[in-house]
Amino acid sequence: MKKILLFPFFVIATGISFGQKQTFDLVTYTAPKGWTKEIKEGVTGYTFVDKKDKSWCQLGIYKSTVSKGNIDADFDSEWESLVKKQYHTIDTPQTDLQTAEGWDIKSGAVMYIFNQKETMVLLTTFTGNGVCISIVATTPNQRYMKDIEELMASIELKTPVAQNINRQYNPINNIETTLSNEFTFTSTNFDDGWKSEVKEDWVEVTKGNIKVLLHYPNQNIKAANTDLDVMCAAAWNTLVAPRYSNILNYQLTPGVIEYERPYFAQATLTDNATGKTVFVALFKKATGWMEFICPDRNTFLKNFGLDISSINYASESLIWEPLKKMASYNKFAVAPSDFSGKWSDKFASNTYYANIYTGASAGMSSYTSTQSFEFSGNTYKWHLVAANSYGGNSEFGQAKGNGNFKVLNNWLLWFSEMEGKPKTFDAYFSAVKGGRILWMNDANFPASGIYTGFSKEK
């Protein structure tokens, strides 16, 4: 295991000025400059992300709790709730113990893998005057150790007034959410009243008292086969069940004769976060899994028109359209600063031929292409490579272009030269876990509806 260097000392300042001070609970400190501040009940967090090299650091100052009697017991308890559960690490931390100004101070750190990089998580716990205070820092880059040290050196701790101290544990935002927010637009207000927002595990679409979660692909959904009951159970237990309790009237639609097989389940449940009873429907049909959350079944019927009791194996495809439409709300505007780096798309298809008279195989053709854009500032490089094969013969072609690009508005991209002339594209982003897909369609042929999806290369 890589050796972790803990701080050689901590200073609890008394009457020393370090500049602009801020106070949270019993802790007064100097906040790092230029960092994003996040306040929740029980914790104040700071996050910094360098968009150039994608390095980052996150700090959380947690509200005091009643001490368990000594520094070791407090540190072990805080490690369990603030580190082990949140970062899913089982390693034993390297620790350091000190005393200053009547406070016992214990710090410990481990390395864990985040986004395929070794990342440090450091917990510092202060015990004294009958209370326990903790600060958590995480970063994959040693360059931020100076910022962490400066914050720790600026700390002043107050003597608590006798009271019933309790902390509701609310972890600061997962850094994946912060990293994904390198994009300018994280919400969209649609003309029909729906609003979409990028969340950590889904896009949340809301209108009035209705909420639809467009879940990102989840590798934890594992089903033995594609039968309706098996698939719905696997998705329900992974995406829905952990956030609810007291399930009532769980129902599935019957099997339906469809080219694109529909999966649909519904139930009445208790929302663990609010304690309210809600109606939940889970749906997938040539889309990702979508979760519909309504105050009751009648609200769902009124807005989406799908009555499970009226569905049979011969039901028309149109009954699913109001539900499928919701997938289109995973749509977010573009901005000039969103395009740094390389974005690419790969496509492949096969076509099989048969003799019209005999039905015998008449061969096949295949087509593959790779297209990429490399953006830097307001300039770009474009490259397309394609290959087509049929009857043992193959043809290859490529095209290149470079120049300047502009965001004409939040939904249009202009390129100065592609295949010898300027070109404009309708463009938007859809959100995925930890990033975006860039969709582009030739603006001269908007009715084609043929968008190419580009993923950003890491």
PDB file of C-alpha atoms in Angstrom, residues 194-427:
ATOM      1  CA  TRP A 194     -41.481  20.124 -17.657  1.00  0.00           C
ATOM      2  CA  LYS A 195     -38.080  20.839 -16.088  1.00  0.00           C
ATOM      3  CA  SER A 196     -35.038  18.540 -16.271  1.00  0.00           C
ATOM      4  CA  GLU A 197     -32.090  18.533 -13.867  1.00  0.00           C
ATOM      5  CA  VAL A 198     -28.883  16.486 -13.921  1.00  0.00           C
ATOM      6  CA  LYS A 199     -28.518  14.359 -10.792  1.00  0.00           C
ATOM      7  CA  GLU A 200     -25.887  11.853  -9.694  1.00  0.00           C
ATOM      8  CA  ASP A 201     -27.770   8.687 -10.711  1.00  0.00           C
ATOM      9  CA  TRP A 202     -30.492  10.002 -13.027  1.00  0.00           C
ATOM     10  CA  VAL A 203     -31.975  12.976 -14.824  1.00  0.00           C
ATOM     11  CA  GLU A 204     -34.868  14.276 -12.723  1.00  0.00           C
ATOM     12  CA  VAL A 205     -37.839  15.578 -14.741  1.00  0.00           C
ATOM     13  CA  THR A 206     -40.537  17.427 -12.795  1.00  0.00           C
ATOM     14  CA  LYS A 207     -43.833  19.178 -13.395  1.00  0.00           C
ATOM     15  CA  GLY A 208     -46.146  20.132 -10.545  1.00  0.00           C
ATOM     16  CA  ASN A 209     -46.411  17.171  -8.180  1.00  0.00           C
ATOM     17  CA  ILE A 210     -45.092  14.626 -10.716  1.00  0.00           C
ATOM     18  CA  LYS A 211     -41.488  13.456 -10.863  1.00  0.00           C
ATOM     19  CA  VAL A 212     -39.885  11.192 -13.470  1.00  0.00           C
ATOM     20  CA  LEU A 213     -36.398   9.765 -12.939  1.00  0.00           C
ATOM     21  CA  LEU A 214     -34.535   8.887 -16.138  1.00  0.00           C
ATOM     22  CA  HIS A 215     -32.106   6.377 -14.665  1.00  0.00           C
ATOM     23  CA  TYR A 216     -28.614   6.113 -16.107  1.00  0.00           C
ATOM     24  CA  PRO A 217     -27.519   2.620 -17.241  1.00  0.00           C
ATOM     25  CA  ASN A 218     -26.796   0.514 -14.157  1.00  0.00           C
ATOM     26  CA  GLN A 219     -24.537  -2.538 -14.338  1.00  0.00           C
ATOM     27  CA  ASN A 220     -25.985  -3.844 -11.055  1.00  0.00           C
ATOM     28  CA  ILE A 221     -29.245  -4.790 -12.790  1.00  0.00           C
ATOM     29  CA  LYS A 222     -28.695  -8.488 -13.412  1.00  0.00           C
ATOM     30  CA  ALA A 223     -31.496 -10.727 -14.654  1.00  0.00           C
ATOM     31  CA  ALA A 224     -31.389 -14.444 -15.439  1.00  0.00           C
ATOM     32  CA  ASN A 225     -33.416 -13.900 -18.629  1.00  0.00           C
ATOM     33  CA  THR A 226     -35.518 -11.282 -20.416  1.00  0.00           C
ATOM     34  CA  ASP A 227     -38.913 -12.484 -19.154  1.00  0.00           C
ATOM     35  CA  LEU A 228     -41.146  -9.634 -18.038  1.00  0.00           C
ATOM     36  CA  ASP A 229     -41.306 -10.635 -14.379  1.00  0.00           C
ATOM     37  CA  VAL A 230     -37.584 -11.388 -14.124  1.00  0.00           C
ATOM     38  CA  MET A 231     -36.420  -8.168 -15.795  1.00  0.00           C
ATOM     39  CA  CYS A 232     -38.843  -5.956 -13.861  1.00  0.00           C
ATOM     40  CA  ALA A 233     -37.895  -7.558 -10.538  1.00  0.00           C
ATOM     41  CA  ALA A 234     -34.166  -7.073 -11.191  1.00  0.00           C
ATOM     42  CA  ALA A 235     -34.612  -3.412 -12.139  1.00  0.00           C
ATOM     43  CA  TRP A 236     -37.129  -2.707  -9.363  1.00  0.00           C
ATOM     44  CA  ASN A 237     -34.907  -4.189  -6.650  1.00  0.00           C
ATOM     45  CA  THR A 238     -31.899  -2.185  -7.855  1.00  0.00           C
ATOM     46  CA  LEU A 239     -33.403   1.174  -8.814  1.00  0.00           C
ATOM     47  CA  VAL A 240     -36.587   1.538  -6.757  1.00  0.00           C
ATOM     48  CA  ALA A 241     -36.718  -0.663  -3.652  1.00  0.00           C
ATOM     49  CA  PRO A 242     -33.732   0.880  -1.755  1.00  0.00           C
ATOM     50  CA  ARG A 243     -35.523   4.250  -1.489  1.00  0.00           C
ATOM     51  CA  TYR A 244     -38.964   2.999  -0.442  1.00  0.00           C
ATOM     52  CA  SER A 245     -40.757   0.746   2.047  1.00  0.00           C
ATOM     53  CA  ASN A 246     -44.241  -0.707   2.731  1.00  0.00           C
ATOM     54  CA  ILE A 247     -44.869  -1.911  -0.819  1.00  0.00           C
ATOM     55  CA  LEU A 248     -48.534  -2.524  -1.738  1.00  0.00           C
ATOM     56  CA  ASN A 249     -50.261  -3.818  -4.892  1.00  0.00           C
ATOM     57  CA  TYR A 250     -47.149  -4.586  -6.938  1.00  0.00           C
ATOM     58  CA  GLN A 251     -48.409  -5.344 -10.463  1.00  0.00           C
ATOM     59  CA  LEU A 252     -46.976  -6.146 -13.879  1.00  0.00           C
ATOM     60  CA  THR A 253     -48.563  -5.718 -17.295  1.00  0.00           C
ATOM     61  CA  PRO A 254     -49.321  -8.956 -19.147  1.00  0.00           C
ATOM     62  CA  GLY A 255     -47.062  -9.977 -22.035  1.00  0.00           C
ATOM     63  CA  VAL A 256     -47.646  -7.800 -25.107  1.00  0.00           C
ATOM     64  CA  ILE A 257     -46.947  -8.668 -28.761  1.00  0.00           C
ATOM     65  CA  GLU A 258     -44.430  -5.953 -29.659  1.00  0.00           C
ATOM     66  CA  TYR A 259     -41.271  -5.683 -31.753  1.00  0.00           C
ATOM     67  CA  GLU A 260     -39.849  -3.497 -28.976  1.00  0.00           C
ATOM     68  CA  ARG A 261     -40.760  -5.376 -25.819  1.00  0.00           C
ATOM     69  CA  PRO A 262     -42.314  -3.219 -23.063  1.00  0.00           C
ATOM     70  CA  TYR A 263     -41.471  -3.719 -19.398  1.00  0.00           C
ATOM     71  CA  PHE A 264     -43.792  -2.115 -16.848  1.00  0.00           C
ATOM     72  CA  ALA A 265     -44.335  -2.533 -13.098  1.00  0.00           C
ATOM     73  CA  GLN A 266     -46.237  -0.409 -10.584  1.00  0.00           C
ATOM     74  CA  ALA A 267     -46.928  -0.266  -6.850  1.00  0.00           C
ATOM     75  CA  THR A 268     -47.894   2.003  -3.971  1.00  0.00           C
ATOM     76  CA  LEU A 269     -45.047   2.650  -1.530  1.00  0.00           C
ATOM     77  CA  THR A 270     -43.783   4.840   1.304  1.00  0.00           C
ATOM     78  CA  ASP A 271     -40.994   7.239   0.319  1.00  0.00           C
ATOM     79  CA  ASN A 272     -38.269   6.786   2.954  1.00  0.00           C
ATOM     80  CA  ALA A 273     -37.002  10.352   2.486  1.00  0.00           C
ATOM     81  CA  THR A 274     -40.356  12.094   3.086  1.00  0.00           C
ATOM     82  CA  GLY A 275     -42.490   9.453   4.793  1.00  0.00           C
ATOM     83  CA  LYS A 276     -45.244  10.100   2.223  1.00  0.00           C
ATOM     84  CA  THR A 277     -47.240   7.455   0.366  1.00  0.00           C
ATOM     85  CA  VAL A 278     -46.629   7.617  -3.404  1.00  0.00           C
ATOM     86  CA  PHE A 279     -47.538   5.713  -6.559  1.00  0.00           C
ATOM     87  CA  VAL A 280     -44.491   4.473  -8.490  1.00  0.00           C
ATOM     88  CA  ALA A 281     -44.299   2.982 -11.996  1.00  0.00           C
ATOM     89  CA  LEU A 282     -41.118   1.583 -13.570  1.00  0.00           C
ATOM     90  CA  PHE A 283     -40.944   1.432 -17.379  1.00  0.00           C
ATOM     91  CA  LYS A 284     -38.600   0.491 -20.222  1.00  0.00           C
ATOM     92  CA  LYS A 285     -39.307   0.109 -23.948  1.00  0.00           C
ATOM     93  CA  ALA A 286     -36.380   0.764 -26.292  1.00  0.00           C
ATOM     94  CA  THR A 287     -35.283   3.331 -23.689  1.00  0.00           C
ATOM     95  CA  GLY A 288     -33.451   3.317 -20.404  1.00  0.00           C
ATOM     96  CA  TRP A 289     -35.386   2.560 -17.225  1.00  0.00           C
ATOM     97  CA  MET A 290     -37.731   5.380 -16.237  1.00  0.00           C
ATOM     98  CA  GLU A 291     -39.338   5.774 -12.809  1.00  0.00           C
ATOM     99  CA  PHE A 292     -42.627   7.684 -12.579  1.00  0.00           C
ATOM    100  CA  ILE A 293     -43.464   9.065  -9.112  1.00  0.00           C
ATOM    101  CA  CYS A 294     -46.959  10.476  -8.498  1.00  0.00           C
ATOM    102  CA  PRO A 295     -48.978  11.282  -5.368  1.00  0.00           C
ATOM    103  CA  ASP A 296     -51.466   8.548  -6.312  1.00  0.00           C
ATOM    104  CA  ARG A 297     -52.557   6.219  -9.133  1.00  0.00           C
ATOM    105  CA  ASN A 298     -55.212   8.630 -10.434  1.00  0.00           C
ATOM    106  CA  THR A 299     -52.584  11.335 -11.018  1.00  0.00           C
ATOM    107  CA  PHE A 300     -50.543   8.858 -13.046  1.00  0.00           C
ATOM    108  CA  LEU A 301     -53.591   7.832 -15.125  1.00  0.00           C
ATOM    109  CA  LYS A 302     -54.589  11.437 -15.761  1.00  0.00           C
ATOM    110  CA  ASN A 303     -51.160  12.474 -17.014  1.00  0.00           C
ATOM    111  CA  PHE A 304     -49.927   9.353 -18.794  1.00  0.00           C
ATOM    112  CA  GLY A 305     -53.129   7.477 -19.610  1.00  0.00           C
ATOM    113  CA  LEU A 306     -51.771   3.973 -18.999  1.00  0.00           C
ATOM    114  CA  ASP A 307     -54.299   1.792 -17.148  1.00  0.00           C
ATOM    115  CA  ILE A 308     -52.665  -1.553 -16.363  1.00  0.00           C
ATOM    116  CA  SER A 309     -56.053  -3.257 -16.058  1.00  0.00           C
ATOM    117  CA  SER A 310     -56.915  -2.508 -19.705  1.00  0.00           C
ATOM    118  CA  ILE A 311     -53.717  -3.928 -21.241  1.00  0.00           C
ATOM    119  CA  ASN A 312     -53.697  -7.287 -23.032  1.00  0.00           C
ATOM    120  CA  TYR A 313     -51.351  -9.117 -25.389  1.00  0.00           C
ATOM    121  CA  ALA A 314     -52.844  -7.325 -28.440  1.00  0.00           C
ATOM    122  CA  SER A 315     -52.732  -3.765 -27.036  1.00  0.00           C
ATOM    123  CA  GLU A 316     -51.581  -1.135 -29.541  1.00  0.00           C
ATOM    124  CA  SER A 317     -48.089   0.362 -29.365  1.00  0.00           C
ATOM    125  CA  LEU A 318     -49.515   3.877 -29.014  1.00  0.00           C
ATOM    126  CA  ILE A 319     -50.447   3.285 -25.368  1.00  0.00           C
ATOM    127  CA  TRP A 320     -46.743   3.454 -24.442  1.00  0.00           C
ATOM    128  CA  GLU A 321     -45.942   6.705 -26.262  1.00  0.00           C
ATOM    129  CA  PRO A 322     -46.707   9.121 -23.358  1.00  0.00           C
ATOM    130  CA  LEU A 323     -44.229   7.163 -21.257  1.00  0.00           C
ATOM    131  CA  LYS A 324     -41.573   6.814 -23.978  1.00  0.00           C
ATOM    132  CA  LYS A 325     -41.768  10.545 -24.660  1.00  0.00           C
ATOM    133  CA  MET A 326     -40.245  11.283 -21.254  1.00  0.00           C
ATOM    134  CA  ALA A 327     -36.868   9.952 -22.435  1.00  0.00           C
ATOM    135  CA  SER A 328     -36.597  13.017 -24.707  1.00  0.00           C
ATOM    136  CA  TYR A 329     -36.290  15.292 -21.657  1.00  0.00           C
ATOM    137  CA  ASN A 330     -32.690  14.181 -21.128  1.00  0.00           C
ATOM    138  CA  LYS A 331     -31.661  17.210 -23.152  1.00  0.00           C
ATOM    139  CA  PHE A 332     -29.377  20.090 -22.173  1.00  0.00           C
ATOM    140  CA  ALA A 333     -28.023  23.130 -23.994  1.00  0.00           C
ATOM    141  CA  VAL A 334     -24.423  23.575 -25.151  1.00  0.00           C
ATOM    142  CA  ALA A 335     -21.942  26.375 -24.410  1.00  0.00           C
ATOM    143  CA  PRO A 336     -18.508  27.270 -25.876  1.00  0.00           C
ATOM    144  CA  SER A 337     -16.635  26.102 -22.761  1.00  0.00           C
ATOM    145  CA  ASP A 338     -18.163  22.589 -22.904  1.00  0.00           C
ATOM    146  CA  PHE A 339     -16.147  21.244 -25.841  1.00  0.00           C
ATOM    147  CA  SER A 340     -12.518  20.928 -24.734  1.00  0.00           C
ATOM    148  CA  GLY A 341     -10.821  17.647 -25.623  1.00  0.00           C
ATOM    149  CA  LYS A 342     -11.617  14.903 -28.112  1.00  0.00           C
ATOM    150  CA  TRP A 343     -15.139  13.634 -28.850  1.00  0.00           C
ATOM    151  CA  SER A 344     -15.646  10.554 -31.003  1.00  0.00           C
ATOM    152  CA  ASP A 345     -18.305   8.252 -32.443  1.00  0.00           C
ATOM    153  CA  LYS A 346     -18.033   4.714 -33.821  1.00  0.00           C
ATOM    154  CA  PHE A 347     -20.692   3.093 -36.006  1.00  0.00           C
ATOM    155  CA  ALA A 348     -21.050  -0.369 -37.543  1.00  0.00           C
ATOM    156  CA  SER A 349     -23.851  -2.173 -39.394  1.00  0.00           C
ATOM    157  CA  ASN A 350     -24.408  -5.357 -41.397  1.00  0.00           C
ATOM    158  CA  THR A 351     -27.019  -5.947 -44.109  1.00  0.00           C
ATOM    159  CA  TYR A 352     -27.967  -9.483 -45.112  1.00  0.00           C
ATOM    160  CA  TYR A 353     -29.383 -10.254 -48.586  1.00  0.00           C
ATOM    161  CA  ALA A 354     -31.590 -13.133 -49.764  1.00  0.00           C
ATOM    162  CA  ASN A 355     -32.671 -14.319 -53.211  1.00  0.00           C
ATOM    163  CA  ILE A 356     -36.226 -13.085 -53.809  1.00  0.00           C
ATOM    164  CA  TYR A 357     -37.172 -16.346 -55.572  1.00  0.00           C
ATOM    165  CA  THR A 358     -35.367 -19.050 -53.584  1.00  0.00           C
ATOM    166  CA  GLY A 359     -34.759 -17.403 -50.247  1.00  0.00           C
ATOM    167  CA  ALA A 360     -31.141 -18.513 -50.374  1.00  0.00           C
ATOM    168  CA  SER A 361     -28.463 -16.265 -48.983  1.00  0.00           C
ATOM    169  CA  ALA A 362     -27.185 -13.669 -51.441  1.00  0.00           C
ATOM    170  CA  GLY A 363     -24.359 -12.440 -49.232  1.00  0.00           C
ATOM    171  CA  MET A 364     -23.993  -9.513 -46.908  1.00  0.00           C
ATOM    172  CA  SER A 365     -22.503  -6.054 -46.746  1.00  0.00           C
ATOM    173  CA  SER A 366     -20.941  -4.271 -43.807  1.00  0.00           C
ATOM    174  CA  TYR A 367     -20.323  -0.621 -43.065  1.00  0.00           C
ATOM    175  CA  THR A 368     -18.147   0.880 -40.354  1.00  0.00           C
ATOM    176  CA  SER A 369     -17.109   4.446 -39.598  1.00  0.00           C
ATOM    177  CA  THR A 370     -15.264   6.453 -36.983  1.00  0.00           C
ATOM    178  CA  GLN A 371     -15.764  10.189 -36.624  1.00  0.00           C
ATOM    179  CA  SER A 372     -14.060  12.539 -34.183  1.00  0.00           C
ATOM    180  CA  PHE A 373     -13.831  16.203 -33.214  1.00  0.00           C
ATOM    181  CA  GLU A 374     -10.878  17.566 -31.269  1.00  0.00           C
ATOM    182  CA  PHE A 375     -11.617  20.942 -29.671  1.00  0.00           C
ATOM    183  CA  SER A 376      -9.153  23.487 -28.259  1.00  0.00           C
ATOM    184  CA  GLY A 377     -10.296  27.007 -27.411  1.00  0.00           C
ATOM    185  CA  ASN A 378     -12.406  28.091 -30.389  1.00  0.00           C
ATOM    186  CA  THR A 379     -10.622  25.808 -32.880  1.00  0.00           C
ATOM    187  CA  TYR A 380     -11.306  22.224 -33.939  1.00  0.00           C
ATOM    188  CA  LYS A 381      -9.992  19.303 -35.984  1.00  0.00           C
ATOM    189  CA  TRP A 382     -12.485  16.931 -37.625  1.00  0.00           C
ATOM    190  CA  HIS A 383     -11.740  13.470 -39.020  1.00  0.00           C
ATOM    191  CA  LEU A 384     -14.036  10.848 -40.586  1.00  0.00           C
ATOM    192  CA  VAL A 385     -12.919   7.373 -41.670  1.00  0.00           C
ATOM    193  CA  ALA A 386     -15.348   4.896 -43.289  1.00  0.00           C
ATOM    194  CA  ALA A 387     -15.194   1.411 -44.805  1.00  0.00           C
ATOM    195  CA  ASN A 388     -17.795  -0.536 -46.826  1.00  0.00           C
ATOM    196  CA  SER A 389     -17.530  -4.214 -47.802  1.00  0.00           C
ATOM    197  CA  TYR A 390     -19.622  -6.376 -50.159  1.00  0.00           C
ATOM    198  CA  GLY A 391     -18.961  -9.504 -52.189  1.00  0.00           C
ATOM    199  CA  GLY A 392     -15.380  -9.764 -51.045  1.00  0.00           C
ATOM    200  CA  ASN A 393     -14.575  -6.196 -52.067  1.00  0.00           C
ATOM    201  CA  SER A 394     -13.897  -3.340 -49.677  1.00  0.00           C
ATOM    202  CA  GLU A 395     -13.911   0.412 -50.206  1.00  0.00           C
ATOM    203  CA  PHE A 396     -12.341   2.959 -47.882  1.00  0.00           C
ATOM    204  CA  GLY A 397     -12.715   6.692 -47.559  1.00  0.00           C
ATOM    205  CA  GLN A 398     -11.877   9.531 -45.235  1.00  0.00           C
ATOM    206  CA  ALA A 399     -12.443  13.252 -44.831  1.00  0.00           C
ATOM    207  CA  LYS A 400     -10.783  15.908 -42.725  1.00  0.00           C
ATOM    208  CA  GLY A 401     -11.423  19.460 -41.725  1.00  0.00           C
ATOM    209  CA  ASN A 402     -10.168  22.086 -39.285  1.00  0.00           C
ATOM    210  CA  GLY A 403     -10.804  25.698 -38.441  1.00  0.00           C
ATOM    211  CA  ASN A 404     -12.890  27.705 -36.001  1.00  0.00           C
ATOM    212  CA  PHE A 405     -16.214  26.832 -34.428  1.00  0.00           C
ATOM    213  CA  LYS A 406     -18.929  28.939 -32.813  1.00  0.00           C
ATOM    214  CA  VAL A 407     -21.932  28.277 -30.617  1.00  0.00           C
ATOM    215  CA  LEU A 408     -24.508  30.313 -32.555  1.00  0.00           C
ATOM    216  CA  ASN A 409     -27.049  29.778 -29.790  1.00  0.00           C
ATOM    217  CA  ASN A 410     -27.469  27.182 -27.053  1.00  0.00           C
ATOM    218  CA  TRP A 411     -28.664  24.599 -29.599  1.00  0.00           C
ATOM    219  CA  LEU A 412     -26.617  25.361 -32.738  1.00  0.00           C
ATOM    220  CA  LEU A 413     -22.934  24.714 -33.593  1.00  0.00           C
ATOM    221  CA  TRP A 414     -21.161  26.284 -36.585  1.00  0.00           C
ATOM    222  CA  PHE A 415     -17.931  24.949 -38.117  1.00  0.00           C
ATOM    223  CA  SER A 416     -15.901  27.015 -40.587  1.00  0.00           C
ATOM    224  CA  GLU A 417     -14.912  24.091 -42.852  1.00  0.00           C
ATOM    225  CA  MET A 418     -16.108  20.516 -43.299  1.00  0.00           C
ATOM    226  CA  GLU A 419     -15.671  18.862 -46.688  1.00  0.00           C
ATOM    227  CA  GLY A 420     -14.758  22.200 -48.227  1.00  0.00           C
ATOM    228  CA  LYS A 421     -17.562  24.375 -46.857  1.00  0.00           C
ATOM    229  CA  PRO A 422     -18.979  25.764 -43.593  1.00  0.00           C
ATOM    230  CA  LYS A 423     -21.498  23.602 -41.797  1.00  0.00           C
ATOM    231  CA  THR A 424     -24.073  24.128 -39.049  1.00  0.00           C
ATOM    232  CA  PHE A 425     -25.442  21.449 -36.719  1.00  0.00           C
ATOM    233  CA  ASP A 426     -28.373  21.245 -34.372  1.00  0.00           C
ATOM    234  CA  ALA A 427     -26.725  20.152 -31.106  1.00  0.00           C
TER     235      ALA A 427
END
